[in-house]
Short mmCIF file of C-alpha atoms and ligand atoms in Angstrom, two decimals:
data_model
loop_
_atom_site.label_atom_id
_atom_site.label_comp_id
_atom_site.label_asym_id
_atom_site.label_seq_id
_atom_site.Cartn_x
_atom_site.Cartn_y
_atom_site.Cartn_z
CA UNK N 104 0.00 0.00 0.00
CA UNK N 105 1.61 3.15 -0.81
CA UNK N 106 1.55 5.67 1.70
CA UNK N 107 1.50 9.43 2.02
CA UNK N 108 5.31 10.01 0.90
CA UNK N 109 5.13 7.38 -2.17
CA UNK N 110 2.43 9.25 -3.05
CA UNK N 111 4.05 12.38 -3.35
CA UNK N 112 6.84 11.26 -4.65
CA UNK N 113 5.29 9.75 -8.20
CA UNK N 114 3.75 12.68 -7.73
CA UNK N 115 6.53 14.83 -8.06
CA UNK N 116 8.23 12.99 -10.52
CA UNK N 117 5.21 13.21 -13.12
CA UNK N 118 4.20 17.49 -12.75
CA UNK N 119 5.16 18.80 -15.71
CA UNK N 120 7.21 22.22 -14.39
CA UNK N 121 6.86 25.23 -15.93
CA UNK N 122 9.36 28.70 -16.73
CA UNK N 123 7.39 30.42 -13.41
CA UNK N 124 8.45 27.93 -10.97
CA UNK N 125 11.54 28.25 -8.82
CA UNK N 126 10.48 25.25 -6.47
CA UNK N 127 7.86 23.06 -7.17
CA UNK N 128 6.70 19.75 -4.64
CA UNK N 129 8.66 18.79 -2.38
CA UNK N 130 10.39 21.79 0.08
CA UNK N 131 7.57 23.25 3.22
CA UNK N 132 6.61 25.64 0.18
CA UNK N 133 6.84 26.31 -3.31
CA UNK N 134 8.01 29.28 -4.58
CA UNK N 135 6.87 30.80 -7.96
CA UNK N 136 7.75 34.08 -10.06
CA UNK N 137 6.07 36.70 -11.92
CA UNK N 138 7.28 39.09 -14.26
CA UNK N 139 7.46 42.99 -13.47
CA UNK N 140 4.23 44.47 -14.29
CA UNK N 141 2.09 41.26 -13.49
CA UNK N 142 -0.27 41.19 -11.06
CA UNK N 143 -0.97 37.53 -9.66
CA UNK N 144 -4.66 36.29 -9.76
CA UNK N 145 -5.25 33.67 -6.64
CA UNK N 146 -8.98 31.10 -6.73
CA UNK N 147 -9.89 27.79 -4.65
CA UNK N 148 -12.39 25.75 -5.74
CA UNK N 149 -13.40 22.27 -3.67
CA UNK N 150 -15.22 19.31 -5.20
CA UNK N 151 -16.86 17.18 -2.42
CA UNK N 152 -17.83 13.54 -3.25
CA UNK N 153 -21.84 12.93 -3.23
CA UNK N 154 -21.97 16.91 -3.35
CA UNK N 155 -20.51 18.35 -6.36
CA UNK N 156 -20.11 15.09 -8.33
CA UNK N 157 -22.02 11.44 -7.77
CA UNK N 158 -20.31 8.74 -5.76
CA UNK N 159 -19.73 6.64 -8.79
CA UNK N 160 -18.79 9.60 -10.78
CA UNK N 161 -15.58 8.61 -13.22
CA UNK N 162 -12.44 9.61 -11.22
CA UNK N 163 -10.75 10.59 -14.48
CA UNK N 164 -13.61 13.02 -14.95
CA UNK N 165 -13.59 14.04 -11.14
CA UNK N 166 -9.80 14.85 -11.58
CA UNK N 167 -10.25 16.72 -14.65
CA UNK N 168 -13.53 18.72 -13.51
CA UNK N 169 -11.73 19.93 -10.62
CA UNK N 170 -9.08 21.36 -11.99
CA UNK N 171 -11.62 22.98 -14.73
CA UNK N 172 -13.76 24.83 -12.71
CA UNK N 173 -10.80 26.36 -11.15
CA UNK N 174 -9.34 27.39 -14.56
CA UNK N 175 -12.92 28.98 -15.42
CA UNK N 176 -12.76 31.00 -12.61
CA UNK N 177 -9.36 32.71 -13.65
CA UNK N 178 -10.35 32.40 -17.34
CA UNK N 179 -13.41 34.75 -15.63
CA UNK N 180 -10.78 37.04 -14.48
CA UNK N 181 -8.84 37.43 -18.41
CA UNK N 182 -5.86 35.48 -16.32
CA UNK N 183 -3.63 33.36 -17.90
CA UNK N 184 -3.07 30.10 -15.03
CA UNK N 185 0.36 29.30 -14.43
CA UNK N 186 0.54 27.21 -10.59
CA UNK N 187 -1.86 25.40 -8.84
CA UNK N 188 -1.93 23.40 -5.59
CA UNK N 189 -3.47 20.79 -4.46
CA UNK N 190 -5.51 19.47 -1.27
CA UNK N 191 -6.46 16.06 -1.70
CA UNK N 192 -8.88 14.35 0.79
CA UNK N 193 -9.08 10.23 0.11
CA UNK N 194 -10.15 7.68 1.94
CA UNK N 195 -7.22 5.72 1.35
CA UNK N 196 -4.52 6.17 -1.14
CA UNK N 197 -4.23 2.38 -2.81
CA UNK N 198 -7.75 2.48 -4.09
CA UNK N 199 -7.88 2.12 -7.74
CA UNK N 200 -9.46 5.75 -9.09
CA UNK N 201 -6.13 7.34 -7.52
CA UNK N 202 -4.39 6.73 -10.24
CA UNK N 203 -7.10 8.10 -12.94
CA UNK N 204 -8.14 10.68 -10.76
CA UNK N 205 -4.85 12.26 -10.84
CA UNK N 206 -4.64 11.73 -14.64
CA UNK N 207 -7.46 13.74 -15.32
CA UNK N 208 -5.96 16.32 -13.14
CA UNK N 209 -2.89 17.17 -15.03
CA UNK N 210 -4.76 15.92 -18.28
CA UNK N 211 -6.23 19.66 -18.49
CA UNK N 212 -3.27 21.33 -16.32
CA UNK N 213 -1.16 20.07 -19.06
CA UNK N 214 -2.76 21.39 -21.75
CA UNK N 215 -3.22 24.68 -20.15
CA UNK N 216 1.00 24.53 -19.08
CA UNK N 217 0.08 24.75 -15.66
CA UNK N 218 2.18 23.47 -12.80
CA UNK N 219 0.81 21.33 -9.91
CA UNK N 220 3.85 23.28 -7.10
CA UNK N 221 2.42 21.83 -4.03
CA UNK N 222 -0.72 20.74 -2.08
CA UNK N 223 -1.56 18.78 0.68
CA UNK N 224 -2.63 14.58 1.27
CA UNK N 225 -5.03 13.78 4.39
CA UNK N 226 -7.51 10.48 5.01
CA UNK N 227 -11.18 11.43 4.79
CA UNK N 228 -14.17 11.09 2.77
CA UNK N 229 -13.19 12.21 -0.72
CA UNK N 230 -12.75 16.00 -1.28
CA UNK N 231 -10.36 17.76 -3.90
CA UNK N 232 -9.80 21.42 -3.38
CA UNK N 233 -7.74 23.18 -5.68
CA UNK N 234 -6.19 26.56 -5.67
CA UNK N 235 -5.41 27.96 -9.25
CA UNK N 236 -2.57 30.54 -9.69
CA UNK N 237 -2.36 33.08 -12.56
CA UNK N 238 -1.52 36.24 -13.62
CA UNK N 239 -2.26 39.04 -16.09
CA UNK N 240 -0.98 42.63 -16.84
CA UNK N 241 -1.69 45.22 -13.91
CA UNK N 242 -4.74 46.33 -14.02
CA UNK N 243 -6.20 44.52 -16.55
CA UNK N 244 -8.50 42.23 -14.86
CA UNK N 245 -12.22 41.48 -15.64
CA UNK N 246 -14.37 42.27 -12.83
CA UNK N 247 -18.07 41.85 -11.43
CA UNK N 248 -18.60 45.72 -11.17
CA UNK N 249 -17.34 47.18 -14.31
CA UNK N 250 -20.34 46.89 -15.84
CA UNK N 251 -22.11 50.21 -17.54
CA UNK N 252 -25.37 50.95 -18.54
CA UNK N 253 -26.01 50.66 -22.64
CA UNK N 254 -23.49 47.32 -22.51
CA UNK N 255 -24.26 44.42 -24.37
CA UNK N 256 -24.30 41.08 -22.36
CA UNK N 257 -22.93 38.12 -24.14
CA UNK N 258 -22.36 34.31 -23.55
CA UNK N 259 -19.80 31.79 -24.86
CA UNK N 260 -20.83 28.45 -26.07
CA UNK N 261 -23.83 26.99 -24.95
CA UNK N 262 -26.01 26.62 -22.01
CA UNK N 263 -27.99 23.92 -20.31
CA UNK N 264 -25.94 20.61 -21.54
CA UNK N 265 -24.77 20.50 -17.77
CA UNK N 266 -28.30 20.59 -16.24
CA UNK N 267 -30.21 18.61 -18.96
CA UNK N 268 -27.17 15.78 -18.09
CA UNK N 269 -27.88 16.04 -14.59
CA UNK N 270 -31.95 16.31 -15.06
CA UNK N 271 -31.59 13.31 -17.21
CA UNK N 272 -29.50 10.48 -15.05
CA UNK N 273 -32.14 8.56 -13.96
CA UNK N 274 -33.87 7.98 -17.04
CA UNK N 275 -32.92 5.18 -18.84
CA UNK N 276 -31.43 4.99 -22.47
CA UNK N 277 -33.09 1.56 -23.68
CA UNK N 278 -35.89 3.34 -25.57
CA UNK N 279 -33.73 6.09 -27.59
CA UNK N 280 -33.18 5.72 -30.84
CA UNK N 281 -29.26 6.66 -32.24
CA UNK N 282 -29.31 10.13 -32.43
CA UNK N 283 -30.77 10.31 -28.84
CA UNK N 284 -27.97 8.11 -27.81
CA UNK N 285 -25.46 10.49 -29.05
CA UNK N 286 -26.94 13.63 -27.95
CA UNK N 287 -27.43 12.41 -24.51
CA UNK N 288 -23.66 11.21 -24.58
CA UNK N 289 -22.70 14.82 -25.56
CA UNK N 290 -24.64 15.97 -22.39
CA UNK N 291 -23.13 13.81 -20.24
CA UNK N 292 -19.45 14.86 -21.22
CA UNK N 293 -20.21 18.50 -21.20
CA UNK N 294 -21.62 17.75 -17.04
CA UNK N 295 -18.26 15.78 -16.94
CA UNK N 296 -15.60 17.62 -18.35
CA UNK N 297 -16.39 21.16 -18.69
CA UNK N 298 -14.27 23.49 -20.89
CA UNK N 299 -12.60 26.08 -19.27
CA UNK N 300 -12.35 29.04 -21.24
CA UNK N 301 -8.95 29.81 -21.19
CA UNK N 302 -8.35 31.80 -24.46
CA UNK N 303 -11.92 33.80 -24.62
CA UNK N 304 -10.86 35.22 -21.17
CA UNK N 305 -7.83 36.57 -21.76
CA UNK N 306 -8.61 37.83 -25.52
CA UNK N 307 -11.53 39.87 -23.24
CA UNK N 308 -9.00 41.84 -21.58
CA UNK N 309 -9.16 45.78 -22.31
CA UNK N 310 -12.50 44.64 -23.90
CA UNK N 311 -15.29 43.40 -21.59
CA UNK N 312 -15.82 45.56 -19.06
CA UNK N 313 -17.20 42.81 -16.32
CA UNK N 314 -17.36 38.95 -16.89
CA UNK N 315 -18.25 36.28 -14.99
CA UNK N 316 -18.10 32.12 -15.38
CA UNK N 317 -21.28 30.64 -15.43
CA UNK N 318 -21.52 28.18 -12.76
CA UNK N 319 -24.45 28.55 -10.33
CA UNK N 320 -26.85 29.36 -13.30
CA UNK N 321 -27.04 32.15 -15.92
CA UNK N 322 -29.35 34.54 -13.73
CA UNK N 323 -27.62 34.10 -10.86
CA UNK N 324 -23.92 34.63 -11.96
CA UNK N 325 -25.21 38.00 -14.16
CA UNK N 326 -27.07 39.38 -11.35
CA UNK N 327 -23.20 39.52 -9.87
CA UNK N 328 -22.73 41.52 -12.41
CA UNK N 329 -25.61 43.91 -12.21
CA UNK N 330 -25.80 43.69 -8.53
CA UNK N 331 -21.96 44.62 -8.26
CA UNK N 332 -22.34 47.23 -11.11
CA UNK N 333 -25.48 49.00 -9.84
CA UNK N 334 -26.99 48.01 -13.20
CA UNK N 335 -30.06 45.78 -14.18
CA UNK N 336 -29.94 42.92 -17.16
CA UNK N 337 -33.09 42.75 -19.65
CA UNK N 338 -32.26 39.34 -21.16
CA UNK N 339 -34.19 37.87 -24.67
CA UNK N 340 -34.84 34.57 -23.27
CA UNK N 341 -35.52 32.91 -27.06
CA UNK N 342 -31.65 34.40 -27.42
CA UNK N 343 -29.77 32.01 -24.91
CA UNK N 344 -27.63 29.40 -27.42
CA UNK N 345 -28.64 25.88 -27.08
CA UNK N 346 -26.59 23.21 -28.09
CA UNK N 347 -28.03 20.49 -30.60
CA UNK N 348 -27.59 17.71 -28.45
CA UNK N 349 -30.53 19.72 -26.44
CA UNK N 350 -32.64 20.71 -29.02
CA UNK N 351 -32.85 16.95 -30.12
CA UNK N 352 -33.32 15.87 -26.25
CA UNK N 353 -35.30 18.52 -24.83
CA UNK N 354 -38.73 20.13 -27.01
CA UNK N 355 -40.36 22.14 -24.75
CA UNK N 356 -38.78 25.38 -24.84
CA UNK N 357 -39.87 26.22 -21.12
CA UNK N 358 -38.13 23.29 -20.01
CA UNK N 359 -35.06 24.13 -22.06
CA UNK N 360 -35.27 27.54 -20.37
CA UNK N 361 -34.89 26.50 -17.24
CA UNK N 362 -31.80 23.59 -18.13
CA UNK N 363 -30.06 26.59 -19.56
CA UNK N 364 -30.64 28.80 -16.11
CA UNK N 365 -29.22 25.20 -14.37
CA UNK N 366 -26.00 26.24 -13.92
CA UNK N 367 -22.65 24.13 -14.43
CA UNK N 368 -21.68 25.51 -17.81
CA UNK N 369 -18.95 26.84 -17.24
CA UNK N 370 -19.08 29.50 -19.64
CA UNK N 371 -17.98 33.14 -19.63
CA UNK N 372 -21.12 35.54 -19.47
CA UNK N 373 -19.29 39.00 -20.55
CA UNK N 374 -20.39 42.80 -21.11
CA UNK N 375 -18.71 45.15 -23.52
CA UNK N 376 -19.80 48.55 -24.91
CA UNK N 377 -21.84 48.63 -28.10
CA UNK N 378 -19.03 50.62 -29.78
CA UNK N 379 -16.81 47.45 -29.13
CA UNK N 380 -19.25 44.46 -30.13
CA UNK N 381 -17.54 44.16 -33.78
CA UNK N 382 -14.29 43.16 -32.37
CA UNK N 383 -16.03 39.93 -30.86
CA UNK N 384 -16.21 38.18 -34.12
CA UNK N 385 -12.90 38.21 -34.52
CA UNK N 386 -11.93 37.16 -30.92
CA UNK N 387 -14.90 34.04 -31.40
CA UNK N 388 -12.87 33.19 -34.50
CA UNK N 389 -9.35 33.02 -33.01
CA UNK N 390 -10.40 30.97 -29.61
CA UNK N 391 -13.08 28.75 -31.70
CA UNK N 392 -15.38 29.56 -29.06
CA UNK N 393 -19.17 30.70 -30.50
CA UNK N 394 -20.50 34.17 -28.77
CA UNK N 395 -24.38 34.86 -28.93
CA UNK N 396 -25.33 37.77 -28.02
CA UNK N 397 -28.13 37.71 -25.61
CA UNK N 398 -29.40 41.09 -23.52
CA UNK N 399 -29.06 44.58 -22.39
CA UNK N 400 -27.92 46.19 -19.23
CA UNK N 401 -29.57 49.21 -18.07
CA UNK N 402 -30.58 51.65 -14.80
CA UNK N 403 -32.00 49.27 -12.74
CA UNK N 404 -31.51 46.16 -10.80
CA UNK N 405 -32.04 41.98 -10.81
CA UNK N 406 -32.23 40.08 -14.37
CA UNK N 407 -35.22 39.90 -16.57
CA UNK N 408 -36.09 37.46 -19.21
CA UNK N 409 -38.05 38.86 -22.42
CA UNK N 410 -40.53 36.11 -23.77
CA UNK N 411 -40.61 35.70 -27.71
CA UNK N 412 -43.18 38.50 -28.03
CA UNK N 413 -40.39 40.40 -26.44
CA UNK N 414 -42.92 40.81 -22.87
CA UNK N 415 -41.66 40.59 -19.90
CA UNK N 416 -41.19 37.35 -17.96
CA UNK N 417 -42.20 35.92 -14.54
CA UNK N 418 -39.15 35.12 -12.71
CA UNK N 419 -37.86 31.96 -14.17
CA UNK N 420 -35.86 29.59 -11.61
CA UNK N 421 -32.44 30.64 -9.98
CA UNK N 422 -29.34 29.03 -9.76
CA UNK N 423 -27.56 26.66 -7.12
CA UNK N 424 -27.02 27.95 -3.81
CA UNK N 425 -25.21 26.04 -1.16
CA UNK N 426 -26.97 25.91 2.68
CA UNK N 427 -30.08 26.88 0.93
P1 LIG F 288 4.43 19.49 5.15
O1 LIG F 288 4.45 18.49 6.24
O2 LIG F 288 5.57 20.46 5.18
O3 LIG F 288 3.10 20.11 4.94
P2 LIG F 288 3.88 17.47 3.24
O4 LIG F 288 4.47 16.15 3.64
O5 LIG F 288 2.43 17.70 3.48
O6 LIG F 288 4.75 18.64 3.84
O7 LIG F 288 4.15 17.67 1.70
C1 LIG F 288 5.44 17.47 1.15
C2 LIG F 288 5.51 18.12 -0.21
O8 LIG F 288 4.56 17.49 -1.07
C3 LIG F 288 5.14 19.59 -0.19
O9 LIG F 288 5.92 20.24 -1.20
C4 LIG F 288 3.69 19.61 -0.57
O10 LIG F 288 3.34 20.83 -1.17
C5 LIG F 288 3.64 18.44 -1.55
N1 LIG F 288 2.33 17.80 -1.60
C6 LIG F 288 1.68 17.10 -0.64
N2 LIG F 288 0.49 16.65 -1.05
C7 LIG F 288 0.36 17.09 -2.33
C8 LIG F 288 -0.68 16.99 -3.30
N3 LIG F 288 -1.83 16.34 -3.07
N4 LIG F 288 -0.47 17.59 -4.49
C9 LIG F 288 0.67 18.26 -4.75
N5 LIG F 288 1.68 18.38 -3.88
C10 LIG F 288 1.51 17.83 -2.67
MG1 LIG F 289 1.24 18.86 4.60
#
């Protein structure tokens, strides 16, 4: 059985480093570098077993998920990540989804060059909780409260895969035919591995003036926005992008409404000024990432959905909320 130091030490010997670090795993602490001008951008996010993610969840995807919603929230920020560390909680260390839950870990920390510097090992009911280190030019970061009134809100990708996954776990597959099958499978890997988005945030920078990741739900990550900028969101609710995969699982538009207000995209939800909305076809072309414009922000306060004859909404259903 390997224990807490054999551990660390395959772990240390498989990081990939990168040009920031001066001392990576394996001293009391690690010590990274910046370059003059930089400003460092610090996040913690914690997955908990049987809260964020179902017992028999994949570990690969567990691994990977973690360290993507961590990367979202700098990507939210315009930050490029550079360190991370790591506090792992397991019930024991020889079980077999160590090994592909740390794969999926530095599966997307690789790709994004990031280096694992450090962390922590305990015994308890599985819990990963990762802090993400990047940086960005001074003053340059995307905020909640930059917002202004006469912006343009926008949204990367699509919305509602996530929930509609989640929504649709217990129902069995038997009865759908192949294209059902498929769509449902595309679902199920957008709940399980998320795409950070990495590029979009940082190509942002000196152009959105607030952004947010989209992880408790559309409304409730954009009323950050509004609530921190003073402003109010009038959102065309026929607007929000849908994937196909949903449109071939899910008919009923209200129902697709309120999977895409669900929460764990992980997309970028972004304001800019009208004046600047042309250079966002060129930024959705070089970081392959779709932007659909989808409301106003005004005087006001709270978010508002517009129905297809363009009236008002009642309140459609907020996001996730721990405690509640
Ligand atoms: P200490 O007793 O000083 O806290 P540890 O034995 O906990 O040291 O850790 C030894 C080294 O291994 C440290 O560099 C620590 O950052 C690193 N480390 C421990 N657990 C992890 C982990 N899960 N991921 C990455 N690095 C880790
Ligand atoms: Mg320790």
């Amino acid at each position: 059985m390997p224990g807490e130091f054999a551990f660390i030490d395959s772990l240390r010997a498989r990081v990939r480093s990168n040009d920031g670090v001066v001392r990576g795993i394996g001293d009391d602490a690690a010590i990274v570098r910046f370059a003059p001008g930089e400003e460092c951008v610090v996040t913690t996010d914690t997955l908990v077993a049987g809260v964020h993610f179902p017992l028999d969840a994949a570990p690969a995807d567990i691994g990977y998920k973690t360290a993507a919603v961590n990367l979202s929230d700098l990507a939210a920020m315009g930050a490029t990540p550079r360190f991370c560390t790591l506090a792992l909680t397991l019930p024991s260390l020889d079980g077999g989804y160590v090994e592909p839950l740390i794969k999926g870990l530095l599966a997307l920390l690789d790709t994004h060059q990031v280096a694992l510097v450090g962390g922590d090992t305990t015994r308890g009911p599985m819990s990963l909780t990762l802090t993400a280190i990047g940086s960005l030019p001074a003053g340059t970061a995307l905020g909640r409260d930059g917002a202004r009134a006469g912006d343009v809100v926008y949204v990367s990708g699509t919305l509602g895969d996530a929930a509609a996954a989640l929504a649709l776990r217990g129902q069995r597959g038997d009865s759908l035919d192949g294209e059902r099958k498929l769509a449902r499978t595309r679902l199920q890997q957008r709940l399980a591995r998320p795409t950070p988005r990495v590029a979009l945030g940082q190509a942002l920078r000196g152009i959105a003036h607030a952004c947010i990741d989209v992880s408790d739900g559309l409304a409730a990550d954009l009323g950050h926005i509004c609530r921190a900028s003073g402003l109010a969101a009038v959102l065309d609710s026929v607007a929000l992008p849908a994937s196909r995969a949903l449109l071939t699982l899910v008919d009923d538009p209200g129902q697709r409404l309120a999977l895409q207000l669900g929460g764990d995209d992980y997309e970028l939800c972004f304001s800019v000024a009208p004046e600047n909305e042309e250079q966002l076809a060129a930024i959705a072309a070089a970081t392959h990432t779709a932007l659909t414009r989808i409301g106003t922000l005004g005087p006001g306060e709270g978010v508002h959905f517009l129905d297809a004859d363009g009236r008002i909404m009642s309140a459609p259903a907020a996001g996730y909320e721990h405690f509640r």
